[in-house]
Tab-separated table of C-alpha atoms in Angstrom:
chain	number	residue	atom	x	y	z
A	83	MET	CA	16.148	-94.089	-17.065
A	84	SER	CA	12.306	-94.043	-15.450
A	85	ARG	CA	13.363	-90.966	-13.396
A	86	ILE	CA	14.634	-88.906	-16.619
A	87	SER	CA	11.195	-89.854	-18.254
A	88	LYS	CA	9.195	-88.449	-15.435
A	89	ASN	CA	11.273	-85.178	-15.407
A	90	VAL	CA	10.977	-84.877	-19.225
A	91	ILE	CA	7.115	-85.397	-18.911
A	92	LEU	CA	6.948	-82.634	-15.998
A	93	VAL	CA	8.709	-80.199	-18.314
A	94	LEU	CA	6.452	-81.023	-20.990
A	95	LEU	CA	3.292	-80.716	-19.005
A	96	THR	CA	4.444	-77.388	-17.698
A	97	LEU	CA	5.268	-75.861	-21.120
A	98	THR	CA	1.909	-77.106	-22.387
A	99	SER	CA	0.026	-75.547	-19.579
A	100	SER	CA	1.963	-72.151	-19.916
A	101	ALA	CA	1.506	-72.154	-23.577
A	102	PHE	CA	-2.451	-72.718	-22.854
A	103	LEU	CA	-2.511	-69.630	-20.215
A	104	LEU	CA	-0.699	-67.288	-22.660
A	105	PHE	CA	-3.430	-68.264	-25.190
A	106	GLN	CA	-6.168	-67.380	-22.726
A	107	LEU	CA	-4.758	-64.153	-22.012
A	108	TYR	CA	-4.107	-63.307	-25.634
A	109	TYR	CA	-7.829	-64.408	-26.425
A	110	TYR	CA	-9.311	-62.089	-23.718
A	111	LYS	CA	-7.291	-59.130	-24.509
A	112	HIS	CA	-7.644	-59.001	-28.444
A	113	TYR	CA	-11.191	-60.538	-28.611
A	114	LEU	CA	-13.064	-60.244	-25.523
A	115	SER	CA	-12.130	-56.506	-24.860
A	116	THR	CA	-12.841	-55.540	-28.084
A	117	LYS	CA	-16.442	-57.487	-28.000
A	118	ASN	CA	-17.240	-55.701	-24.814
A	119	GLY	CA	-17.087	-52.374	-26.362
A	120	SER	CA	-13.911	-50.787	-25.708
A	121	GLY	CA	-14.085	-48.565	-28.691
A	122	LEU	CA	-16.035	-45.845	-26.854
A	123	SER	CA	-12.624	-44.177	-26.090
A	124	LYS	CA	-8.917	-44.390	-25.499
A	125	TYR	CA	-9.780	-45.563	-22.114
A	126	LYS	CA	-10.798	-49.120	-21.915
A	127	GLY	CA	-13.659	-49.457	-19.536
A	128	SER	CA	-13.823	-52.223	-16.858
A	129	GLN	CA	-16.574	-54.299	-15.500
A	130	ILE	CA	-18.204	-52.268	-12.630
A	131	GLY	CA	-17.391	-53.993	-9.410
A	132	PHE	CA	-18.844	-52.393	-6.138
A	133	ASP	CA	-15.059	-52.130	-5.025
A	134	ARG	CA	-14.273	-49.775	-7.699
A	135	THR	CA	-13.421	-46.836	-5.512
A	136	GLN	CA	-13.993	-43.931	-7.999
A	137	TRP	CA	-17.348	-45.281	-9.321
A	138	ARG	CA	-18.364	-45.957	-5.699
A	139	ALA	CA	-17.521	-42.590	-4.692
A	140	VAL	CA	-19.182	-40.864	-7.327
A	141	LYS	CA	-22.403	-43.167	-6.942
A	142	LYS	CA	-22.596	-42.268	-3.014
A	143	PHE	CA	-22.038	-38.666	-3.791
A	144	ILE	CA	-25.065	-38.638	-6.158
A	145	MET	CA	-27.308	-40.595	-3.694
A	146	LEU	CA	-26.262	-37.987	-1.296
A	147	THR	CA	-27.144	-34.839	-3.360
A	148	SER	CA	-30.200	-36.368	-4.790
A	149	SER	CA	-31.568	-37.298	-1.379
A	150	GLN	CA	-31.051	-33.856	-0.303
A	151	ASN	CA	-32.257	-31.977	-3.538
A	152	VAL	CA	-28.772	-30.472	-3.986
A	153	PRO	CA	-28.887	-29.385	-7.895
A	154	VAL	CA	-25.449	-30.542	-8.858
A	155	PHE	CA	-24.190	-31.142	-12.379
A	156	LEU	CA	-21.029	-32.837	-13.836
A	157	ILE	CA	-18.463	-30.398	-15.222
A	158	ASP	CA	-15.414	-32.853	-14.926
A	159	PRO	CA	-13.391	-31.753	-18.075
A	160	LEU	CA	-12.088	-35.435	-18.930
A	161	ILE	CA	-15.535	-37.161	-18.398
A	162	LEU	CA	-17.426	-34.431	-20.399
A	163	GLU	CA	-14.841	-34.667	-23.194
A	164	LEU	CA	-15.576	-38.455	-23.465
A	165	ILE	CA	-19.300	-38.063	-23.250
A	166	ASN	CA	-19.253	-35.570	-26.036
A	167	LYS	CA	-17.162	-37.868	-28.188
A	168	ASN	CA	-19.800	-40.412	-27.688
A	169	PHE	CA	-22.641	-38.094	-27.014
A	170	GLU	CA	-25.514	-39.788	-29.489
A	171	GLN	CA	-24.460	-43.345	-27.765
A	172	VAL	CA	-24.579	-41.753	-24.349
A	173	LYS	CA	-28.054	-40.273	-24.946
A	174	ASN	CA	-29.829	-43.199	-26.367
A	175	THR	CA	-28.256	-45.680	-23.542
A	176	SER	CA	-30.809	-46.973	-21.137
A	177	HIS	CA	-30.238	-47.330	-17.353
A	178	ALA	CA	-30.123	-51.303	-17.498
A	179	SER	CA	-27.697	-51.335	-20.394
A	180	SER	CA	-25.327	-48.756	-19.021
A	181	THR	CA	-24.646	-50.653	-15.896
A	182	SER	CA	-22.515	-53.593	-17.574
A	183	GLU	CA	-19.251	-51.578	-17.943
A	184	CYS	CA	-17.755	-48.584	-16.492
A	185	LYS	CA	-16.254	-46.288	-19.135
A	186	PHE	CA	-16.550	-42.982	-17.765
A	187	PHE	CA	-16.502	-42.565	-14.067
A	188	CYS	CA	-13.730	-45.365	-13.821
A	189	VAL	CA	-11.161	-43.405	-15.839
A	190	PRO	CA	-8.042	-43.236	-13.465
A	191	ARG	CA	-7.860	-39.817	-11.776
A	192	ASP	CA	-7.850	-37.966	-8.555
A	193	PHE	CA	-11.135	-36.257	-8.643
A	194	THR	CA	-14.424	-36.022	-10.146
A	195	THR	CA	-15.655	-32.500	-10.471
A	196	PHE	CA	-19.261	-31.279	-10.183
A	197	ALA	CA	-20.918	-27.792	-9.636
A	198	LEU	CA	-23.974	-26.179	-8.250
A	199	GLN	CA	-25.682	-22.859	-8.407
A	200	TYR	CA	-25.538	-21.709	-4.985
A	201	GLN	CA	-28.839	-19.615	-5.093
A	202	LEU	CA	-30.491	-22.958	-5.652
A	203	TRP	CA	-29.048	-24.610	-2.350
A	204	LYS	CA	-31.436	-24.651	0.282
A	205	ASN	CA	-29.980	-26.800	3.121
A	206	GLU	CA	-26.145	-26.277	2.932
A	207	GLU	CA	-25.336	-27.127	6.658
A	208	GLY	CA	-27.623	-30.206	6.806
A	209	TRP	CA	-25.976	-31.655	3.595
A	210	PHE	CA	-22.487	-31.051	5.151
A	211	ARG	CA	-23.386	-33.085	8.269
A	212	ILE	CA	-25.100	-36.187	6.189
A	213	ALA	CA	-21.908	-36.289	3.924
A	214	GLU	CA	-19.633	-36.688	6.658
A	215	ASN	CA	-22.060	-39.295	8.447
A	216	MET	CA	-21.875	-41.138	5.061
A	217	GLY	CA	-18.096	-41.684	5.377
A	218	PHE	CA	-16.971	-38.500	3.298
A	219	GLN	CA	-14.425	-36.277	4.891
A	220	CYS	CA	-15.300	-32.763	3.718
A	221	LEU	CA	-13.487	-29.457	3.475
A	222	LYS	CA	-15.319	-26.248	2.842
A	223	ILE	CA	-13.351	-23.230	1.324
A	224	GLU	CA	-14.959	-19.769	1.993
A	225	SER	CA	-13.694	-16.268	0.928
A	226	LYS	CA	-15.265	-12.908	0.823
A	227	ASP	CA	-18.120	-11.931	-1.592
A	228	PRO	CA	-16.441	-9.784	-4.098
A	229	ARG	CA	-20.041	-8.457	-5.129
A	230	LEU	CA	-20.196	-6.496	-1.845
A	231	ASP	CA	-16.811	-5.018	-1.986
A	232	TRP	CA	-18.254	-1.871	-3.179
A	233	ILE	CA	-20.334	-1.617	0.021
A	234	ASP	CA	-18.215	-0.730	3.373
A	235	SER	CA	-20.550	-1.841	5.681
A	236	LEU	CA	-20.915	-5.510	3.995
A	237	SER	CA	-17.312	-5.862	2.532
A	238	GLY	CA	-15.687	-8.951	4.072
A	239	THR	CA	-19.036	-11.136	4.084
A	240	GLU	CA	-17.766	-14.605	3.408
A	241	ILE	CA	-19.546	-17.182	1.107
A	242	PRO	CA	-18.805	-20.864	0.111
A	243	LEU	CA	-16.741	-21.325	-2.900
A	244	HIS	CA	-15.523	-24.942	-2.954
A	245	TYR	CA	-16.259	-28.277	-1.297
A	246	ILE	CA	-13.574	-31.078	-1.315
A	247	CYS	CA	-15.338	-34.540	-0.151
A	248	LYS	CA	-12.990	-37.386	-0.013
A	249	LEU	CA	-14.219	-41.035	0.162
A	250	ALA	CA	-11.307	-43.472	0.665
A	251	SER	CA	-8.629	-42.470	-1.980
A	252	HIS	CA	-11.212	-40.549	-4.445
A	253	ALA	CA	-12.326	-37.019	-3.961
A	254	ILE	CA	-15.426	-35.113	-5.081
A	255	HIS	CA	-14.426	-31.461	-6.044
A	256	LEU	CA	-17.802	-29.416	-5.811
A	257	VAL	CA	-17.400	-25.928	-7.264
A	258	VAL	CA	-19.990	-23.437	-6.129
A	259	PHE	CA	-21.303	-21.143	-8.883
A	260	HIS	CA	-22.778	-17.768	-7.637
A	261	GLU	CA	-25.128	-15.964	-9.931
A	262	ARG	CA	-23.891	-12.420	-11.072
A	263	SER	CA	-25.512	-9.204	-12.443
A	264	GLY	CA	-24.970	-10.084	-16.066
A	265	ASN	CA	-26.763	-13.358	-15.974
A	266	TYR	CA	-23.649	-15.427	-15.934
A	267	LEU	CA	-22.248	-17.688	-13.315
A	268	TRP	CA	-18.922	-17.033	-11.364
A	269	HIS	CA	-16.675	-19.070	-9.107
A	270	GLY	CA	-14.183	-18.186	-6.897
A	271	HIS	CA	-10.517	-18.589	-6.336
A	272	LEU	CA	-9.550	-21.884	-4.211
A	273	ARG	CA	-7.243	-20.032	-1.696
A	274	LEU	CA	-5.746	-22.446	0.948
A	275	LYS	CA	-6.058	-20.750	4.520
A	276	GLY	CA	-3.275	-21.421	6.999
A	277	HIS	CA	-5.137	-24.157	9.090
A	278	ILE	CA	-6.006	-26.253	5.762
A	279	ASP	CA	-3.984	-29.621	5.739
A	280	ARG	CA	-2.263	-29.413	2.366
A	281	LYS	CA	-1.801	-33.040	2.119
A	282	PHE	CA	-5.567	-33.542	2.255
A	283	ILE	CA	-5.599	-34.001	-1.473
A	284	PRO	CA	-3.296	-33.034	-4.271
A	285	PHE	CA	-4.638	-29.520	-4.768
A	286	GLN	CA	-2.602	-28.477	-7.368
A	287	LYS	CA	-4.160	-31.012	-9.781
A	288	LEU	CA	-7.547	-29.452	-9.367
A	289	GLN	CA	-8.959	-28.012	-12.597
A	290	PHE	CA	-11.156	-25.184	-11.295
A	291	GLY	CA	-10.009	-22.856	-8.661
A	292	ARG	CA	-6.531	-21.773	-9.668
A	293	TYR	CA	-8.210	-18.278	-10.435
A	294	PRO	CA	-11.673	-17.122	-10.439
A	295	GLY	CA	-13.658	-17.940	-13.543
A	296	ALA	CA	-16.961	-16.890	-15.386
A	297	PHE	CA	-19.383	-19.032	-17.676
A	298	ASP	CA	-22.360	-18.561	-19.309
A	299	ARG	CA	-25.523	-19.829	-17.399
A	300	PRO	CA	-25.605	-23.841	-19.132
A	301	GLU	CA	-28.760	-25.414	-19.808
A	302	LEU	CA	-28.671	-28.821	-18.220
A	303	GLN	CA	-30.032	-32.319	-19.087
A	304	GLN	CA	-30.080	-35.667	-17.619
A	305	ILE	CA	-28.209	-38.674	-18.880
A	306	THR	CA	-27.262	-42.221	-17.591
A	307	VAL	CA	-23.578	-42.615	-17.304
A	308	ASP	CA	-22.265	-45.985	-16.098
A	309	GLY	CA	-25.366	-46.776	-14.449
A	310	LEU	CA	-25.722	-43.497	-12.501
A	311	ASP	CA	-28.156	-40.580	-13.609
A	312	VAL	CA	-26.151	-37.157	-13.730
A	313	LEU	CA	-26.991	-33.811	-15.019
A	314	ILE	CA	-24.605	-32.460	-17.478
A	315	PRO	CA	-24.552	-29.136	-19.598
A	316	LYS	CA	-26.799	-29.497	-22.597
A	317	ASP	CA	-24.211	-28.300	-24.913
A	318	PRO	CA	-20.979	-30.047	-23.388
A	319	MET	CA	-18.692	-28.898	-26.065
A	320	HIS	CA	-19.521	-25.046	-25.592
A	321	PHE	CA	-18.785	-25.735	-21.597
A	322	LEU	CA	-15.499	-27.432	-22.506
A	323	GLU	CA	-14.478	-24.535	-24.810
A	324	GLU	CA	-15.318	-21.965	-22.109
A	325	ILE	CA	-13.005	-23.596	-19.433
A	326	PRO	CA	-9.463	-22.448	-20.883
A	327	HIS	CA	-10.846	-18.861	-21.372
A	328	SER	CA	-12.641	-18.594	-18.202
A	329	ARG	CA	-10.468	-16.577	-15.994
A	330	PHE	CA	-12.090	-13.515	-14.280
A	331	ILE	CA	-10.618	-10.389	-13.025
A	332	GLU	CA	-12.820	-8.438	-10.452
A	333	CYS	CA	-13.057	-4.597	-10.417
A	334	ARG	CA	-10.773	-2.945	-7.855
A	335	TYR	CA	-13.576	-1.568	-5.483
A	336	LYS	CA	-10.980	-0.597	-2.764
A	337	GLU	CA	-8.728	1.308	-5.097
A	338	ALA	CA	-11.740	2.983	-6.894
A	339	ARG	CA	-13.019	4.250	-3.370
A	340	ALA	CA	-9.775	5.736	-2.867
A	341	PHE	CA	-9.772	7.318	-6.200
A	342	PHE	CA	-12.793	8.908	-5.708
A	343	GLN	CA	-11.691	10.114	-2.176
A	344	GLN	CA	-9.043	11.832	-3.775
A	345	TYR	CA	-10.903	13.203	-7.040
A	346	LEU	CA	-14.557	13.947	-6.482
A	347	ASP	CA	-17.065	11.971	-8.705
A	348	ASP	CA	-18.878	14.308	-11.331
A	349	ASN	CA	-22.480	14.268	-10.335
A	350	THR	CA	-23.803	16.799	-12.635
A	351	VAL	CA	-26.741	16.127	-14.746
A	352	GLU	CA	-24.562	16.190	-17.792
A	353	ALA	CA	-22.132	13.545	-16.461
A	354	MET	CA	-24.790	11.140	-15.199
A	355	THR	CA	-26.795	11.352	-18.495
A	356	PHE	CA	-23.684	10.541	-20.309
A	357	GLN	CA	-22.758	7.549	-18.215
A	358	LYS	CA	-26.538	6.255	-18.555
A	359	HIS	CA	-26.245	6.436	-22.199
A	360	ALA	CA	-22.675	5.006	-22.477
A	361	LYS	CA	-23.702	1.978	-20.330
A	362	GLU	CA	-26.729	1.483	-22.612
A	363	LEU	CA	-24.601	1.508	-25.686
A	364	LEU	CA	-21.811	-0.896	-24.058
A	365	GLN	CA	-24.832	-3.283	-23.268
A	366	LEU	CA	-26.221	-3.219	-26.917
A	367	ALA	CA	-22.799	-3.430	-28.546
A	368	ALA	CA	-22.148	-6.522	-26.252
A	369	LYS	CA	-25.441	-8.056	-27.197
A	370	THR	CA	-24.867	-7.338	-30.938
A	371	LEU	CA	-21.274	-8.576	-30.859
A	372	LYS	CA	-22.118	-11.880	-28.851
A	373	LYS	CA	-25.019	-12.737	-31.424
A	374	LEU	CA	-22.063	-12.399	-34.135
A	375	GLY	CA	-19.817	-14.634	-32.270
A	376	VAL	CA	-17.080	-11.926	-32.165
A	377	ARG	CA	-14.681	-11.737	-29.426
A	378	PHE	CA	-14.171	-8.232	-28.024
A	379	TRP	CA	-12.761	-6.365	-25.125
A	380	LEU	CA	-13.054	-2.919	-23.325
A	381	SER	CA	-10.165	-0.902	-24.665
A	382	SER	CA	-8.542	2.663	-24.309
A	383	GLY	CA	-10.636	5.092	-22.000
A	384	THR	CA	-13.193	2.691	-21.253
A	385	CYS	CA	-10.613	0.035	-20.035
A	386	LEU	CA	-8.951	2.735	-18.093
A	387	GLY	CA	-12.435	3.721	-16.430
A	388	TRP	CA	-13.245	0.046	-15.248
A	389	TYR	CA	-9.536	-0.490	-13.820
A	390	ARG	CA	-9.149	2.842	-12.210
A	391	GLN	CA	-12.588	3.850	-10.777
A	392	CYS	CA	-14.866	0.850	-11.692
A	393	SER	CA	-17.157	3.122	-13.700
A	394	ILE	CA	-17.279	4.861	-16.924
A	395	ILE	CA	-15.182	8.106	-17.303
A	396	PRO	CA	-17.856	11.196	-17.387
A	397	TYR	CA	-15.806	13.423	-19.558
A	398	SER	CA	-14.689	10.547	-22.044
A	399	LYS	CA	-17.582	11.146	-24.335
A	400	ASP	CA	-17.434	7.854	-26.069
A	401	VAL	CA	-16.806	4.077	-25.522
A	402	ASP	CA	-14.116	2.130	-26.769
A	403	LEU	CA	-13.941	-1.661	-27.791
A	404	GLY	CA	-11.150	-3.637	-29.117
A	405	ILE	CA	-11.175	-6.785	-31.602
A	406	PHE	CA	-8.544	-8.916	-33.005
A	407	ILE	CA	-8.493	-8.342	-36.862
A	408	GLN	CA	-8.873	-12.195	-37.317
A	409	ASP	CA	-12.224	-12.164	-35.601
A	410	TYR	CA	-13.432	-9.475	-38.090
A	411	LYS	CA	-16.625	-10.286	-39.938
A	412	SER	CA	-17.971	-8.595	-42.943
A	413	ASP	CA	-21.546	-8.245	-41.328
A	414	ILE	CA	-20.575	-6.393	-38.359
A	415	ILE	CA	-21.675	-2.866	-39.869
A	416	SER	CA	-25.048	-4.220	-40.869
A	417	ALA	CA	-25.390	-5.750	-37.533
A	418	PHE	CA	-24.920	-2.619	-35.592
A	419	GLN	CA	-27.010	-0.788	-37.888
A	420	ASP	CA	-29.841	-3.243	-37.552
A	421	ALA	CA	-29.505	-2.653	-33.764
A	422	GLY	CA	-29.936	0.907	-34.338
A	423	LEU	CA	-26.586	2.356	-34.466
A	424	PRO	CA	-25.541	4.016	-37.631
A	425	LEU	CA	-22.205	3.946	-39.040
A	426	LYS	CA	-20.463	7.434	-38.319
A	427	HIS	CA	-17.054	6.835	-39.898
A	428	LYS	CA	-14.932	3.787	-41.241
A	429	PHE	CA	-11.181	4.185	-41.507
A	430	GLY	CA	-8.637	1.896	-42.821
A	431	LYS	CA	-9.407	-1.400	-44.393
A	432	VAL	CA	-9.091	-5.096	-43.130
A	433	LYS	CA	-5.239	-5.512	-43.954
A	434	ASP	CA	-4.535	-2.068	-42.400
A	435	SER	CA	-5.666	0.043	-39.520
A	436	LEU	CA	-9.346	-0.714	-39.428
A	437	GLU	CA	-11.443	1.514	-37.160
A	438	LEU	CA	-15.236	1.645	-36.982
A	439	SER	CA	-17.076	4.122	-35.101
A	440	PHE	CA	-21.042	4.066	-34.493
A	441	GLN	CA	-23.653	6.689	-33.498
A	442	GLY	CA	-25.247	6.311	-30.188
A	443	LYS	CA	-27.927	8.236	-28.315
A	444	ASP	CA	-26.860	12.080	-27.510
A	445	ASP	CA	-23.902	12.039	-29.458
A	446	VAL	CA	-22.007	9.248	-27.429
A	447	LYS	CA	-20.316	7.245	-30.175
A	448	LEU	CA	-18.882	3.720	-30.118
A	449	ASP	CA	-15.548	3.371	-31.313
A	450	ILE	CA	-14.128	-0.119	-32.341
A	451	PHE	CA	-10.206	-0.715	-32.871
A	452	PHE	CA	-9.115	-3.610	-34.667
A	453	PHE	CA	-5.817	-5.181	-33.453
A	454	TYR	CA	-3.095	-6.479	-35.564
A	455	GLU	CA	-0.284	-8.930	-34.044
A	456	GLU	CA	3.140	-8.957	-34.948
A	457	THR	CA	6.022	-11.041	-33.675
A	458	ASP	CA	6.561	-9.085	-30.287
A	459	HIS	CA	3.731	-6.811	-30.043
A	460	MET	CA	0.152	-5.773	-30.966
A	461	TRP	CA	-1.106	-2.679	-32.540
A	462	ASN	CA	-4.076	-0.713	-33.707
A	463	GLY	CA	-4.210	2.097	-36.385
A	464	GLY	CA	-5.573	5.700	-36.419
A	465	THR	CA	-6.277	7.866	-39.368
A	466	GLN	CA	-6.453	11.752	-39.658
A	467	ALA	CA	-9.504	12.220	-42.125
A	468	LYS	CA	-8.357	15.795	-42.965
A	469	THR	CA	-4.639	14.687	-44.285
A	470	GLY	CA	-4.891	11.097	-44.614
A	471	LYS	CA	-2.074	10.602	-42.026
A	472	LYS	CA	-1.532	7.105	-40.285
A	473	PHE	CA	-0.869	6.378	-36.959
A	474	LYS	CA	-0.110	3.154	-34.846
A	475	TYR	CA	-0.645	2.401	-31.429
A	476	LEU	CA	1.918	-0.294	-30.002
A	477	PHE	CA	0.952	-2.599	-27.141
A	478	PRO	CA	2.942	-5.545	-25.520
A	479	LYS	CA	0.952	-8.941	-26.361
A	480	PHE	CA	-1.842	-9.671	-24.135
A	481	THR	CA	-4.367	-12.219	-23.251
A	482	LEU	CA	-8.074	-11.949	-22.603
A	483	CYS	CA	-9.956	-12.115	-19.134
A	484	TRP	CA	-13.541	-11.602	-18.125
A	485	THR	CA	-14.762	-9.008	-15.893
A	486	GLU	CA	-18.140	-7.185	-14.758
A	487	PHE	CA	-18.766	-3.910	-15.682
A	488	VAL	CA	-21.773	-1.852	-15.726
A	489	ASP	CA	-23.934	-5.051	-14.862
A	490	THR	CA	-22.687	-6.707	-17.924
A	491	LYS	CA	-19.791	-9.553	-18.444
A	492	PHE	CA	-17.036	-8.240	-20.609
A	493	ARG	CA	-13.488	-9.334	-21.700
A	494	VAL	CA	-10.713	-7.236	-20.581
A	495	PRO	CA	-6.960	-7.538	-21.183
A	496	CYS	CA	-5.441	-9.901	-18.514
A	497	GLU	CA	-2.443	-7.871	-18.395
A	498	THR	CA	-4.256	-4.955	-17.313
A	499	VAL	CA	-1.748	-2.604	-16.119
A	500	GLU	CA	0.806	-3.225	-19.012
A	501	TYR	CA	-1.892	-2.230	-21.404
A	502	ILE	CA	-3.117	0.693	-19.558
A	503	GLU	CA	0.409	1.883	-19.227
A	504	ALA	CA	1.341	1.479	-22.910
A	505	ASN	CA	-1.699	3.630	-23.608
A	506	TYR	CA	-1.514	6.135	-21.003
A	507	GLY	CA	1.781	6.011	-19.074
A	508	LYS	CA	2.726	5.428	-15.620
A	509	THR	CA	0.657	8.524	-14.348
A	510	TRP	CA	-2.639	6.768	-15.618
A	511	LYS	CA	-4.087	6.919	-11.999
A	512	ILE	CA	-4.462	10.870	-12.296
A	513	PRO	CA	-7.393	12.019	-14.417
A	514	ILE	CA	-6.391	14.149	-17.431
A	515	LYS	CA	-9.202	15.762	-19.317
A	516	THR	CA	-7.533	17.242	-22.338
A	517	TRP	CA	-6.396	14.264	-24.643
A	518	ASP	CA	-4.875	14.579	-28.133
A	519	TRP	CA	-5.213	10.975	-29.668
A	520	LYS	CA	-2.410	11.959	-32.113
A	521	ARG	CA	0.207	13.251	-29.440
A	522	SER	CA	-0.912	12.316	-25.881
A	523	PRO	CA	-0.630	8.582	-25.909
A	524	PRO	CA	2.947	7.555	-25.084
A	525	ASN	CA	2.493	4.221	-27.588
A	526	VAL	CA	1.450	6.439	-30.631
A	527	TRP	CA	3.951	6.379	-33.621
A	528	PRO	CA	3.663	7.944	-37.241
A	529	ASN	CA	2.880	5.249	-39.776
A	530	GLY	CA	2.829	6.937	-43.402
A	531	VAL	CA	0.247	8.566	-45.311
A	532	TRP	CA	-2.834	7.058	-47.054
A	533	PRO	CA	-2.372	7.424	-50.872
A	534	ILE	CA	-4.771	9.780	-52.156
A	535	SER	CA	-5.864	7.048	-54.744
A	536	GLU	CA	-7.149	5.059	-51.605
A	537	TRP	CA	-9.072	7.783	-49.561
A	538	ASP	CA	-12.361	6.898	-51.118
A	539	GLU	CA	-11.946	3.458	-49.537
A	540	VAL	CA	-10.043	4.022	-46.456
A	541	ILE	CA	-11.618	7.397	-45.226
A	542	GLN	CA	-15.440	7.260	-45.138
A	543	LEU	CA	-17.405	9.753	-43.220
A	544	TYR	CA	-21.203	9.746	-42.721
């Protein structure tokens, strides 16, 4: 009987201890974690322990770059998004108060991504050696400088594009930004060469380097995050919005050289004067539309000149831009007039076949075509002023990338060949000086006639 009583007592004690332990766990999860500020984001922060691999790797990297005056700034999309959601709170966080929890740099991930502007880096090789002495395993990715491809003697010169520095199981991805002519920053494609160990890190998870990218030059500010002083873009949201639309296409300098070997460049005074005025007009148009916040791209003959010969076609006599109709703004006309470009004609209307033309210097005009999207294609319209006839130019659907043209950053269709072939056919590589906009393009179709009652609205000549 005494043995049974002892067993019952032992079972009761075990059940009581288990219940008390469960209560402690419930109390910690539902009370203490909330009290400690888990409301910052969907990622619950954790107490900073110096065995935290991610935080420790980031801290060591920041110590390294600070001691060597390497001007790095944080561009990690996940962390910038968390910071942006709590921007005011983060800005007002003191260094001492931010060391109690790890809410940003301890979010589970394989990498933390930083960037630097290469022209500000003074001691690249020394930094690399010190990083390895501090325990980092570093990988340097280089490739040829595309800015020198136009110059035969310098073509092939290599520049650093990316660094991957791993400490234990966490890696720092350092994206190297290079300054380009249009006052913007460019990074290159992370292309793995034959000797590189593909298992060094999971490269496919990197968020920068799948393709070259172009970004506005960010203004930076210093903040304290998880007890670490870091530089970030002053407008994190703008930088985050740029990332998915940052893909960059380089001008095809090799093909352009071959083109001019076959078809001699026009170096007459008339041609060079036109190209100079066309360049100025394009740069003014880019400045005006950027101020309005309107997306646009190089279209028609201007796009062909960029892709085929990396220059303005000297016999085209105008410059062409495309704009999606959903990006139309009612003050576009007044903005160009304020910039010194009077309206030459306005054809169509916002709902159908809108086209604007502005007068530049020395009879060089700027044509802006508005594009409309259908289920399986896009199109822009044309209007014959004398007859009211309407035309439609069909294009396969396309997305937009960045490029550099006439020392300026412009958008172009990413699917460039398909776009050009739609407009100029398979023989687009052959220059054609005689061109009828109503008959020559293979993608032009009749689209009816404007009712005479609408002519005052849809056919305006100045």
